Short mmCIF file of C-alpha atoms and ligand atoms in Angstrom, two decimals:
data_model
loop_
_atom_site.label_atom_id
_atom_site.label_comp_id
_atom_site.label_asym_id
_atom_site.label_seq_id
_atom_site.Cartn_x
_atom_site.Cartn_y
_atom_site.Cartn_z
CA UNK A 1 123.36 104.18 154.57
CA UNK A 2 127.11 103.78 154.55
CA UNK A 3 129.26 106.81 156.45
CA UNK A 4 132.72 107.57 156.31
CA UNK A 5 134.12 110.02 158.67
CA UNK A 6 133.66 113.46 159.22
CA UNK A 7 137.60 114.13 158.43
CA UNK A 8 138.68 112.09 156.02
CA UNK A 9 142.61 112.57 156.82
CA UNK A 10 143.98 109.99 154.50
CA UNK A 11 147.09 108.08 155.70
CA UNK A 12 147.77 106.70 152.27
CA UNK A 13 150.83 108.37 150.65
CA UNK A 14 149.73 110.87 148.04
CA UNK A 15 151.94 110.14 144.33
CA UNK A 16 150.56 113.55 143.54
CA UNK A 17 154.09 115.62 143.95
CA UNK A 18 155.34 112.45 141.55
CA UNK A 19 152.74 112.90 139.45
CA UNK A 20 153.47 114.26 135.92
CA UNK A 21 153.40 117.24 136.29
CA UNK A 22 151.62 120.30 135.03
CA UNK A 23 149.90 119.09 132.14
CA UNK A 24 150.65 121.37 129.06
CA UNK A 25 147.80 123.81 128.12
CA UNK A 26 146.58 121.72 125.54
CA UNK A 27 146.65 118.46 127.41
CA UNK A 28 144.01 120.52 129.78
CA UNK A 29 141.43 122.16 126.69
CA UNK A 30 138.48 119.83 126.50
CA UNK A 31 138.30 119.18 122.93
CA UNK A 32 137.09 115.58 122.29
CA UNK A 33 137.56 115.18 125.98
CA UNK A 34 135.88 111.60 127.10
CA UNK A 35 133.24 111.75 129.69
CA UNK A 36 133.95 110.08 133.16
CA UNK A 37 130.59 107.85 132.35
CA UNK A 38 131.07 107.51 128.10
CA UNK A 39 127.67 108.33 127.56
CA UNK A 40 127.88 112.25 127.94
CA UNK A 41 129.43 114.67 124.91
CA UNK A 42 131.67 116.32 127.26
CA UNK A 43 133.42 118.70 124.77
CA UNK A 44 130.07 119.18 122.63
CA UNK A 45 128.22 120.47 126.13
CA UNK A 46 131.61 122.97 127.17
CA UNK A 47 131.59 124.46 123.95
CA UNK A 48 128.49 125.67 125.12
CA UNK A 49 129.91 128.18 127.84
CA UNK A 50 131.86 130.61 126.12
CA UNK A 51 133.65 131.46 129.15
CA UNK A 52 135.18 127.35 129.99
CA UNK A 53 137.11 128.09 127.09
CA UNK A 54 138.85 130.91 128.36
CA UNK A 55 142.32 131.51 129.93
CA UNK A 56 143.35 132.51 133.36
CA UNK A 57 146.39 133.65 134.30
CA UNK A 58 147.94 131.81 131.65
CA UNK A 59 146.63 128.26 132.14
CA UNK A 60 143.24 126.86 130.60
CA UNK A 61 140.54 127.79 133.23
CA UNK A 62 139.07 125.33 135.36
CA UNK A 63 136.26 126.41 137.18
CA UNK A 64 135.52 124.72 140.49
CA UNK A 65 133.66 127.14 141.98
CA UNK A 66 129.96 125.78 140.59
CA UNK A 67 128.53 126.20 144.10
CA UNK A 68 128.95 129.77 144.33
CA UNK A 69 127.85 130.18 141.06
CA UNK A 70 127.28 128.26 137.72
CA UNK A 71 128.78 129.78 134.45
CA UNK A 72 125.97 130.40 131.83
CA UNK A 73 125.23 128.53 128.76
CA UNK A 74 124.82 130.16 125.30
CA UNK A 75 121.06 129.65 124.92
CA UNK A 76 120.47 131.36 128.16
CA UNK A 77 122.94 134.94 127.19
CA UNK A 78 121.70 134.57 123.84
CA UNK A 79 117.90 134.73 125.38
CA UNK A 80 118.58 137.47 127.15
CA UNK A 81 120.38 139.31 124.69
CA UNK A 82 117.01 138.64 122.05
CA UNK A 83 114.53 140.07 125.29
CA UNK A 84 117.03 143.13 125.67
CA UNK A 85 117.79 143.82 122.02
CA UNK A 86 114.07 143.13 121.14
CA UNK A 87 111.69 142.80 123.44
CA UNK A 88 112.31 145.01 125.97
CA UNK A 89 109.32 146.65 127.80
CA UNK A 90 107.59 146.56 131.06
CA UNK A 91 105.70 143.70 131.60
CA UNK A 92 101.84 143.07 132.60
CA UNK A 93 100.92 146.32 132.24
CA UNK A 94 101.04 147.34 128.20
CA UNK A 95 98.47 146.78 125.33
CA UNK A 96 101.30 147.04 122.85
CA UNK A 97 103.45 144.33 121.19
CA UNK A 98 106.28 144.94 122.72
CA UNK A 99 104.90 145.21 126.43
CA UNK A 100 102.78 141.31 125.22
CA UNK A 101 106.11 140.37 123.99
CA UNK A 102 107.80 140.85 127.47
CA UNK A 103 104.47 139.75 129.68
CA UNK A 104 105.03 136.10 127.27
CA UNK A 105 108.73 135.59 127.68
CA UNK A 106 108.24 136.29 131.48
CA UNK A 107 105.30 134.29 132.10
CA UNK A 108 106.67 131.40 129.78
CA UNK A 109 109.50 131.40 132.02
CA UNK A 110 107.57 131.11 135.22
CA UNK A 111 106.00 127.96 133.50
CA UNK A 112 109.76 126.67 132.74
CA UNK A 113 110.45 126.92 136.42
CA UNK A 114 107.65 125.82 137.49
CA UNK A 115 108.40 122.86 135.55
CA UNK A 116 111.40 122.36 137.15
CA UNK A 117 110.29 122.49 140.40
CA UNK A 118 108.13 119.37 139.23
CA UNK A 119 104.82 121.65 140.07
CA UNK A 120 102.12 121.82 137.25
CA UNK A 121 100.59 124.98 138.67
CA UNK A 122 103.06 128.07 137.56
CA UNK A 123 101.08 130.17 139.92
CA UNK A 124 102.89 128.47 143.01
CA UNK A 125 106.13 129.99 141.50
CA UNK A 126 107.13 133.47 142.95
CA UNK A 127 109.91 135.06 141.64
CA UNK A 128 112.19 136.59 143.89
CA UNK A 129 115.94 137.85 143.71
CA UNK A 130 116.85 134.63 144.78
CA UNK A 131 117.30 132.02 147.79
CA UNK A 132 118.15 134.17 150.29
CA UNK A 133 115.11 136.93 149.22
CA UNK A 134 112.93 133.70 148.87
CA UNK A 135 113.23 133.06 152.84
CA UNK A 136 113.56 136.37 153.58
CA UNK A 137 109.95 136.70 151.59
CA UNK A 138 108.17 133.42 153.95
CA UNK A 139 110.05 134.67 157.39
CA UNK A 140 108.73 138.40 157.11
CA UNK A 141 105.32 137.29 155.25
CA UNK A 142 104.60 134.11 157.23
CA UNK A 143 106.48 134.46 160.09
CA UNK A 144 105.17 137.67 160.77
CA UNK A 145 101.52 136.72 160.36
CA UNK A 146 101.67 133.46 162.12
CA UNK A 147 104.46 133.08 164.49
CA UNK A 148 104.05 134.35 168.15
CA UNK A 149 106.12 134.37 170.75
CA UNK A 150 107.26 131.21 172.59
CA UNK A 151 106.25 129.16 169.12
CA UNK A 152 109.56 127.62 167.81
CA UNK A 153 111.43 126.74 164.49
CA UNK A 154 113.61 124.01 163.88
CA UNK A 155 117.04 124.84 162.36
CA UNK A 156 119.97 122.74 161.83
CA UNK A 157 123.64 123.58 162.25
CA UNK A 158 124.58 123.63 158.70
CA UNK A 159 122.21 125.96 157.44
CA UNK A 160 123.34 128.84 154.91
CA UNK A 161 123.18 132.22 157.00
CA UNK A 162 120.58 132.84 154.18
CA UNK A 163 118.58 130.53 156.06
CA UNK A 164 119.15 131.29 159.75
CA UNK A 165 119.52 135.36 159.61
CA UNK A 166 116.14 135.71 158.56
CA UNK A 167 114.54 133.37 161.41
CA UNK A 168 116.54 135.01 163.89
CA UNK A 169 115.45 138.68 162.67
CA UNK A 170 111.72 136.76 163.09
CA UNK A 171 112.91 135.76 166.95
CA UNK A 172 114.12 139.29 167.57
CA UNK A 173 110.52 140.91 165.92
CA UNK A 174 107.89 137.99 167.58
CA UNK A 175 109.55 136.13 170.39
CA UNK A 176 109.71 132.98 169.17
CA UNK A 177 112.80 130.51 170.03
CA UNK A 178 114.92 128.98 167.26
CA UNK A 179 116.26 125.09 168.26
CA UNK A 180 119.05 123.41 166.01
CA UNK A 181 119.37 120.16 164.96
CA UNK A 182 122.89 118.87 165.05
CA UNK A 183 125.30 117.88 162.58
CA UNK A 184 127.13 114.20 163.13
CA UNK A 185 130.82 114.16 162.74
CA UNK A 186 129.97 112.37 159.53
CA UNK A 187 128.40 115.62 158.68
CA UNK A 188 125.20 114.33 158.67
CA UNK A 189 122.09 115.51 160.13
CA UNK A 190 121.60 113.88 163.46
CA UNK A 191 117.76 112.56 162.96
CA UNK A 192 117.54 111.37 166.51
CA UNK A 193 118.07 114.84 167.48
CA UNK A 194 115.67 116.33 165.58
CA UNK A 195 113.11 114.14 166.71
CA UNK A 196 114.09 115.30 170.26
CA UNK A 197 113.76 119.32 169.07
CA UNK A 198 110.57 118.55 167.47
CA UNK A 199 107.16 119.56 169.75
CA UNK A 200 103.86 121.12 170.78
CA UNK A 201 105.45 124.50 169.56
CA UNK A 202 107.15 123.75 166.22
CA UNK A 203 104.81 125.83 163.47
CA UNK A 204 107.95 125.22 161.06
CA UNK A 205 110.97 123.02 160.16
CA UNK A 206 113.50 124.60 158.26
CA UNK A 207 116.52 122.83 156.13
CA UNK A 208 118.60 122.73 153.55
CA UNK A 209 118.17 120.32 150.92
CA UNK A 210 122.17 119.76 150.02
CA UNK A 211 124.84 121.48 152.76
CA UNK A 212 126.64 124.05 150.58
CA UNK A 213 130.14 123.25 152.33
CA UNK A 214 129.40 119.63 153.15
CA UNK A 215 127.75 118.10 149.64
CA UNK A 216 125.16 116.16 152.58
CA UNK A 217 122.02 115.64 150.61
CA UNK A 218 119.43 115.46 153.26
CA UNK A 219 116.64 113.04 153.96
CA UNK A 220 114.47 116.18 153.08
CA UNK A 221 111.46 113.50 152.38
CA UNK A 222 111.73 112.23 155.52
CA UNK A 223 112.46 115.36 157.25
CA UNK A 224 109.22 116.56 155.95
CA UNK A 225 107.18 113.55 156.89
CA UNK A 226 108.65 113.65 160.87
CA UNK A 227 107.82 117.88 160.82
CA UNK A 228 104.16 117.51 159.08
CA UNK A 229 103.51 114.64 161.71
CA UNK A 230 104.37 117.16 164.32
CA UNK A 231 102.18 119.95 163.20
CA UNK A 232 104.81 121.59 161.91
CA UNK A 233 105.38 123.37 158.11
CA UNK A 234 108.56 122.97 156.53
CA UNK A 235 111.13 125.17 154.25
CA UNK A 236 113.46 123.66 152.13
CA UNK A 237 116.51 125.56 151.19
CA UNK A 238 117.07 124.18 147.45
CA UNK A 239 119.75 126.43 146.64
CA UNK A 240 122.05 123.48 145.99
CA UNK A 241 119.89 121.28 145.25
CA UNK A 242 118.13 122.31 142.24
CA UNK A 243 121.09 122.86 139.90
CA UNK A 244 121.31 118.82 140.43
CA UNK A 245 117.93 117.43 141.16
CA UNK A 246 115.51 118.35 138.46
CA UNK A 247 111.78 117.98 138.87
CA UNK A 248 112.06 116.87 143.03
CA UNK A 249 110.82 119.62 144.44
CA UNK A 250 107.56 118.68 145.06
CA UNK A 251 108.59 114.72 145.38
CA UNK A 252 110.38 116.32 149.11
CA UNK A 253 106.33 117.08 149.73
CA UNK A 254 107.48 120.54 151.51
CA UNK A 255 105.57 123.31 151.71
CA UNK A 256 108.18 125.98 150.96
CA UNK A 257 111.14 125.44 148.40
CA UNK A 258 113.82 128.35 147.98
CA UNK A 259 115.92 128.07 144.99
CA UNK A 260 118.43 130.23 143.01
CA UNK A 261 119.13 130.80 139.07
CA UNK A 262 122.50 131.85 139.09
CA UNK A 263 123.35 128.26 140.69
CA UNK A 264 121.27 126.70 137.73
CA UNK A 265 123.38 128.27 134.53
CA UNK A 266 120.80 131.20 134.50
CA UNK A 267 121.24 134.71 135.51
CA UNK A 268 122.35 136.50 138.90
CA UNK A 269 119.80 138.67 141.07
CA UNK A 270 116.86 136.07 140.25
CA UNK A 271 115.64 133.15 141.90
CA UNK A 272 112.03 131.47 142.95
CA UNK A 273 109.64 130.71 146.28
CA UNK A 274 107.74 127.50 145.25
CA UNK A 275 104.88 127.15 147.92
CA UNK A 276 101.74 125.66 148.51
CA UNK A 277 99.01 127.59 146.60
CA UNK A 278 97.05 127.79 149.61
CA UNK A 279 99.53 129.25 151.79
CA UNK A 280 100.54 132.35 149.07
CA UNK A 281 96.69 132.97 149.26
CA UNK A 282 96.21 133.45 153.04
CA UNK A 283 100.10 134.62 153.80
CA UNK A 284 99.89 138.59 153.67
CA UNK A 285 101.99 140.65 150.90
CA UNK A 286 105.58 140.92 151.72
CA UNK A 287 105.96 144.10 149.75
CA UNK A 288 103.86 146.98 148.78
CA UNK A 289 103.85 148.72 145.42
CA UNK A 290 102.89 148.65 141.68
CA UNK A 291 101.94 145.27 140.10
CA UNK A 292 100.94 143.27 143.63
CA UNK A 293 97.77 145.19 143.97
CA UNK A 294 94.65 144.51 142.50
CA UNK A 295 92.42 148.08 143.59
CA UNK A 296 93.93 150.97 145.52
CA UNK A 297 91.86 153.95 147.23
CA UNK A 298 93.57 156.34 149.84
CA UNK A 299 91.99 154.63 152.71
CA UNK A 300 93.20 150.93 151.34
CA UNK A 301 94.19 148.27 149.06
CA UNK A 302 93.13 144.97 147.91
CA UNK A 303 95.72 142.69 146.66
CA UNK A 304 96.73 141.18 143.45
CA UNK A 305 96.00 137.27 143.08
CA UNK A 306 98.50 135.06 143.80
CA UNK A 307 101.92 134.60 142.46
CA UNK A 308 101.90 139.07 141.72
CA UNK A 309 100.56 139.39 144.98
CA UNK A 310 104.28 138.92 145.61
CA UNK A 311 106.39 140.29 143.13
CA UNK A 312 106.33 143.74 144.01
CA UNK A 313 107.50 146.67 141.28
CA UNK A 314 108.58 146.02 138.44
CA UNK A 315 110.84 142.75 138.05
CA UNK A 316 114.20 141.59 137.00
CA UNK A 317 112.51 140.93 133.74
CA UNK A 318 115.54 139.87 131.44
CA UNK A 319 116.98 137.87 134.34
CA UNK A 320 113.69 135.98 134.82
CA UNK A 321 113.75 135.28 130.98
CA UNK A 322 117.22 133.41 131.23
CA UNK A 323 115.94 132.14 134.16
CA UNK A 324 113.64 130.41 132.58
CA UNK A 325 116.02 129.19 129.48
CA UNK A 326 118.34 128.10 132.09
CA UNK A 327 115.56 125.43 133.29
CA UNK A 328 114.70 124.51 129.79
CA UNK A 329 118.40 123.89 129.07
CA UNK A 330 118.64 121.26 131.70
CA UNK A 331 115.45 119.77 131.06
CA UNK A 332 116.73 119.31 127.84
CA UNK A 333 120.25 117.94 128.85
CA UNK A 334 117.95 115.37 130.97
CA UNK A 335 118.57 115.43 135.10
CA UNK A 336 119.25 110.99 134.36
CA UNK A 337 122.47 112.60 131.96
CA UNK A 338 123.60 115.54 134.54
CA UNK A 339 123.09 113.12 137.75
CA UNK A 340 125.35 110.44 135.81
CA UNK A 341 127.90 112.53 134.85
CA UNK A 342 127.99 114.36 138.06
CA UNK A 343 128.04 111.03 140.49
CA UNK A 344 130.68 109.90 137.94
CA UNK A 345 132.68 112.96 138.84
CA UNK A 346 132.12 112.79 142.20
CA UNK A 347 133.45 109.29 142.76
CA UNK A 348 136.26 110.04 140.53
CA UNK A 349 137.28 113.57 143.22
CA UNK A 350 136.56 111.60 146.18
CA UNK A 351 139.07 108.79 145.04
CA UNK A 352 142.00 111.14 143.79
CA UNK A 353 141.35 114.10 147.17
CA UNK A 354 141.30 110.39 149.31
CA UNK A 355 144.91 110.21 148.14
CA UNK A 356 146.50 113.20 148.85
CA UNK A 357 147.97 112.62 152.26
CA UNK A 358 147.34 115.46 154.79
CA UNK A 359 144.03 116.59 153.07
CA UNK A 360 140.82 116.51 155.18
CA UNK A 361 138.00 116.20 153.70
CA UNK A 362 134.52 117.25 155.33
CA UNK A 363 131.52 115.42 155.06
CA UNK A 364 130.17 111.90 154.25
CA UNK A 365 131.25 109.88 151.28
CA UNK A 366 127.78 108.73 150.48
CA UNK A 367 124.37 110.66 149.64
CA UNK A 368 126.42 113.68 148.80
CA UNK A 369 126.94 116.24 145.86
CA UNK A 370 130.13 116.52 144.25
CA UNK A 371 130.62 119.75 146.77
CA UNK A 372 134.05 118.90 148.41
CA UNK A 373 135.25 121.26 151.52
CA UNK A 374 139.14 120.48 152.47
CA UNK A 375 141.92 121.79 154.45
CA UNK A 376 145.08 120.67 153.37
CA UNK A 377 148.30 120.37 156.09
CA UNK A 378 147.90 123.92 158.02
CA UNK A 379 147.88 125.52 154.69
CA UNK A 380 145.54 128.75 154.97
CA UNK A 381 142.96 127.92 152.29
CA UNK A 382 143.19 131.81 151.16
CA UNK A 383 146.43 130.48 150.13
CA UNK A 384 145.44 127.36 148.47
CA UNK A 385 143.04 129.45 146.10
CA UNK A 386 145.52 132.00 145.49
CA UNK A 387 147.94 129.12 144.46
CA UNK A 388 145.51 127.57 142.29
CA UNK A 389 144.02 130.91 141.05
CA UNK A 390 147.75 130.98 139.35
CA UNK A 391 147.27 127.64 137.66
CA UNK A 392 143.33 129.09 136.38
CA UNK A 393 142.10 126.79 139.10
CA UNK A 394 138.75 129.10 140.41
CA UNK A 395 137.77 127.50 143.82
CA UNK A 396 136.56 129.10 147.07
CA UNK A 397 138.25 129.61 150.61
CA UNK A 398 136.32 130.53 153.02
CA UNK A 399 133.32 130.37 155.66
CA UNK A 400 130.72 129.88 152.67
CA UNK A 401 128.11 131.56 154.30
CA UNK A 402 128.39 128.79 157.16
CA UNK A 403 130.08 130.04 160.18
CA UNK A 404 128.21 127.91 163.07
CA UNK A 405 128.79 124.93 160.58
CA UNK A 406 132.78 125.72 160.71
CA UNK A 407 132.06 126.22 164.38
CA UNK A 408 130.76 123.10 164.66
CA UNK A 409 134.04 121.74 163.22
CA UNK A 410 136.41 124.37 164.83
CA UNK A 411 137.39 125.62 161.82
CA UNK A 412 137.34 129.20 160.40
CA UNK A 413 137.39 128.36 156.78
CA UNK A 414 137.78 125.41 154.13
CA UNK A 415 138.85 125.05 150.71
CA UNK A 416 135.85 123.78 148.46
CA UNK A 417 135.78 122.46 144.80
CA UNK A 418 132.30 122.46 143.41
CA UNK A 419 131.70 120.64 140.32
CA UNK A 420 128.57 121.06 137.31
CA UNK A 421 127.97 118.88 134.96
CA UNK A 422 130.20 120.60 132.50
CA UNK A 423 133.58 119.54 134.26
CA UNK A 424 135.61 117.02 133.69
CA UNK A 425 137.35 114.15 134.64
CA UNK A 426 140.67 115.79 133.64
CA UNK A 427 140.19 118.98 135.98
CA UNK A 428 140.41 116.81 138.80
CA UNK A 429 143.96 115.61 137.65
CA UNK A 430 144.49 119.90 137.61
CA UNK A 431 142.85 120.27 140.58
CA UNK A 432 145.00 117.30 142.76
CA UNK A 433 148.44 118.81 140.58
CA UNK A 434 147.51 122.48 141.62
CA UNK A 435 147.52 121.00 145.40
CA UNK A 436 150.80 119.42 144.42
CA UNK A 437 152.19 122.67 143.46
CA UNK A 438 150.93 124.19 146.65
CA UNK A 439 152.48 121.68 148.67
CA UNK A 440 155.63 122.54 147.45
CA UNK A 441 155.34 125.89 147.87
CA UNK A 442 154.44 125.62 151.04
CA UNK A 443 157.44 123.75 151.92
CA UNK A 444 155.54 120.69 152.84
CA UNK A 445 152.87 119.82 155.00
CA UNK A 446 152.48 120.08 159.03
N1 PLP B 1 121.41 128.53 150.61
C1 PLP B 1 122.45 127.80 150.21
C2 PLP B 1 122.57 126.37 150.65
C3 PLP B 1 123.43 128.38 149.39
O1 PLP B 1 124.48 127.64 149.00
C4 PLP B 1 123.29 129.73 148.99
C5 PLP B 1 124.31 130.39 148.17
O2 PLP B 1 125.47 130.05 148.23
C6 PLP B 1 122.17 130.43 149.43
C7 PLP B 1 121.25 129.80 150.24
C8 PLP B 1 121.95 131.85 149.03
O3 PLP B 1 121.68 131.95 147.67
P1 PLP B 1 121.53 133.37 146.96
O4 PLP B 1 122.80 134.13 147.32
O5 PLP B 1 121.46 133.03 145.52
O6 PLP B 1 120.34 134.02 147.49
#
C-alpha cells in the first residue's frame, strides 16, 4: 500500500493567486453541475438539501465541514416533520394508534440501521445519543463488569477524545492501564507497534475506523483479526466511517461498532451501539429507569431483553425516526454511487491542495476519506475559516476532538475540508480560490 508523507509541503508553485478569480455567484450554484465521475446527478441529489442552496455571507454556500456534521436531506426533515405533526406519542408503552404508530416508525428505523450496519438481527442495534454515548455505554457497562485492574486496552494515538476519555475514566474507576498504538508520519497506524502493545492482559482493542483529522481508513479487518487472536475484544469507532461505508460493519468482524446519525444526513443527539448479541445479553444495564426493565419490586429488578435493556427512559423518538430515513436514503443512493463520487472528489482535492505551495497536508494519500487537515504558511487556521467563512466557505479550525493526535504532530490545530457525497467538483476550485484570497490577505506566506 502506497504512502506519501505525513506533510505533504508541496514545492510546486501554486497558479492559484493567478487563477481566475472569484467565480461569480452563479458560476458557483450547482444547477446542471457535472459530476467529477459522469455517472452521478450532482444537481438532482443537492436539490435535495434545502440548506446547499442557501447563501452565506453573500456568496453561494459551500459546505466543507461534512465531518463535523452532514446537512440533512429532505426525506429525512420531511420524516420527522410527518412523526411530529402526526404521530407523536410515547413509544412501547401505548395500546392506542398513535402510541403503535410511534412504537412502528421507531422500531422500523432500528431495522433501517440495522441494515446499514450490514447486521440482519435489529436487536444488536442500541440506540444511543450517539458515538461518543455509544462508548461511553460499553466502557461503563463492560468495562465496569469485566475489566480489573492491571488488565489493559489498546488505544491508538489518533483516537477521537470520544474514544479515549471514556477508557481513561474506566482506568481511573478499575485500575486498568491504557497502551497506544502509534501513528507513522504517514499518519498511519504503526501495525508493528501494535503487535508489540498487544498481550496476556489485553481484554479489548479499541480504534477508529477512519481518523477524523487524518481521512486514514484503518485496516480495521485486520486490526480485529491480530486483537481476537490475542484474546482480546475490539471497539470500532465508526463515526466516520459509516456516512461512507455502507453495510461494512459487520464485514470489520468487531464486536463493538459506535456510529453517529448526524454524520449520516440524519438527525443530531442520536446515534447507535452495534454489538454482538451475546455480549448485550451478559453486559449489565448501563442505565436504570422506565422502558429497560422487564419486573420491578422494592427489593429488585429484572431487566428488559436486549436491545431496551439499554435504552433507558424514554428516547429521542423523532430523531431515531430520521435516523432511520437517513440510512434508507443512502441505501437508496447505493454506497457503489456515494464511494465513486466521493473517491472522485477526493483525488480531484488532493491534486488541486498538492498545488498550493506552502500548504501541508496531513495524512496519507492512499486508503483515505476525502477528510483533508492543512495548515497553510503560518496562517492561524482560525483565520483561514474566518477568511473563507466570508466567501460561504464552512470548514473547521481546530483540534477536532484530537489533541494527542496534534501532539503527535506538534501542532495545536489544522484547517480541515470534509467532503459528502453532495459536493462538488467546483467547490474545490472555491475552496483552493478562498485560500488564494487568504494568502493575500495575509500578505503572503512564511
Ligand atoms: N469519533 C469520531 C472519529 C468522530 O469524528 C466523532 C465526531 O466528530 C466522534 C467520535 C463523536 O461523535 P458524536 O459527537 O456524534 O458522539
Amino acid at each position: 500500500m502506497a504512502e506519501t508523507a505525513g506533510m505533504t509541503d508541496t514545492k510546486r508553485a501554486t497558479g492559484v493567486l493567478a487563477s481566475s478569480g472569484h467565480p461569480e455567484a452563479a458560476d458557483r450554484r450547482d444547477a446542471g453541475e457535472a459530476s467529477a465521475d459522469g455517472a452521478w446527478d450532482l444537481a438532482e441529489i443537492r436539490a435535495q438539501f434545502p440548506v446547499l442552496s442557501r447563501e452565506v455571507n453573500g456568496h453561494p454556500l459551500a459546505y466543507l465541514d461534512n465531518a463535523a456534521s452532514s446537512q440533512q436531506p429532505l426525506r429525512v426533515l420531511n420524516r420527522v416533520e410527518r412523526y411530529l405533526r402526526q404521530q407523536h406519542a410515547n413509544v412501547h408503552r401505548g395500546v392506542h394508534q398513535l402510541s403503535a404508530e410511534a412504537t412502528a416508525a421507531y422500531e422500523g428505523a432500528r431495522h433501517a440501521v440495522a441494515s446499514h450496519a450490514g447486521t440482519t438481527d435489529p436487536a444488536e442495534i442500541v440506540f444511543t445519543r450517539g458515538t461518543t454515548e455509544a462508548v461511553n455505554l460499553v466502557a461503563s457497562s463492560w468495562g465496569d463488569a469485566f475489566i480489573g485492574a492491571g488488565d489493559e486496552i489498546v488505544l491508538t494515538k489518533m483516537e477521537h477524545h470520544s474514544n479515549l476519555v471514556p477508557w481513561q475514566l474506566l482506568a481511573g474507576r478499575t485500575g486498568c492501564v491504557l497502551r497506544f498504538v502509534d501513528v507513522t508520519p504517514g499518519g498511519r497506524l504503526d501495525l508493528d507497534d501494535f503487535d508489540r502493545l498487544l498481550g496476556k492482559r489485553t481484554r479489548l482493542v479499541a480504534c477508529t475506523h477512519v481518523s477524523n483529522s487524518l481521512g486514514t481508513v484503518n485496516p480495521v479487518r485486520e486490526i480485529v483479526d491480530r486483537a481476537h487472536a490475542a484474546g482480546a475484544l475490539t471497539l470500532i469507532d465508526g463515526a466516520q466511517a459509516a456516512p461512507h461505508m455502507l453495510t461494512d460493519v459487520a464485514k470489520t468482524g468487531c464486536d463493538f461498532y459506535a456510529f453517529s446519525s448526524h454524520k449520516m444526513c440524519g438527525p443530531t443527539g442520536v446515534g447507535a451501539l452495534w454489538a454482538r448479541r451475546e455480549l448485550l445479553e451478559e453486559m449489565p444495564p448501563y442505565q436504570g429507569g422506565g422502558e429497560m426493565i422487564s419486573d420491578v419490586k422494592l427489593e429488585g429488578s429484572s431487566w428488559a431483553r436486549v436491545p431496551h435493556k439499554f435504552e433507558a427512559g424514554t428516547p429521542n423518538i423523532s430523531g431515531v425516526v430520521g435516523f432511520g430515513e437517513a440510512a434508507r436514503f443512502l441505501a437508496d443512493l447505493g454506497s457503489e454511487a456515494i464511494a465513486s463520487h466521493e473517491d472522485a472528489l477526493k483525488c480531484a482535492a488532493l491534486d488541486r491542495l498538492g498545488e498550493i505551495e506552502g500548504l501541508r497536508l496531513y495524512g496519507p494519500r492512499e486508503e483515505r476519506t476525502a477528510v483533508f487537515s492543512f495548515t497553510y504558511g503560518d496562517i492561524h487556521p482560525h483565520d483561514l475559516s474566518t477568511i473563507l467563512d466570508q466567501r460561504g466557505i464552512a470548514i473547521r479550525a481546530g483540534h477536532h476532538c484530537n489533541q494527542p493526535l496534534m501532539d503527535h504532530y506538534g501542532l495545536s490545530a489544522t484547517a480541515r475540508a470534509s467532503f459528502y457525497f453532495y459536493n462538488s467538483p467546483r467547490e474545490i476550485d472555491v475552496l483552493c480560490d478562498g485560500l488564494a484570497l487568504a494568502a493575500e490577505v495575509f500578505g503572503g506566506l512564511a
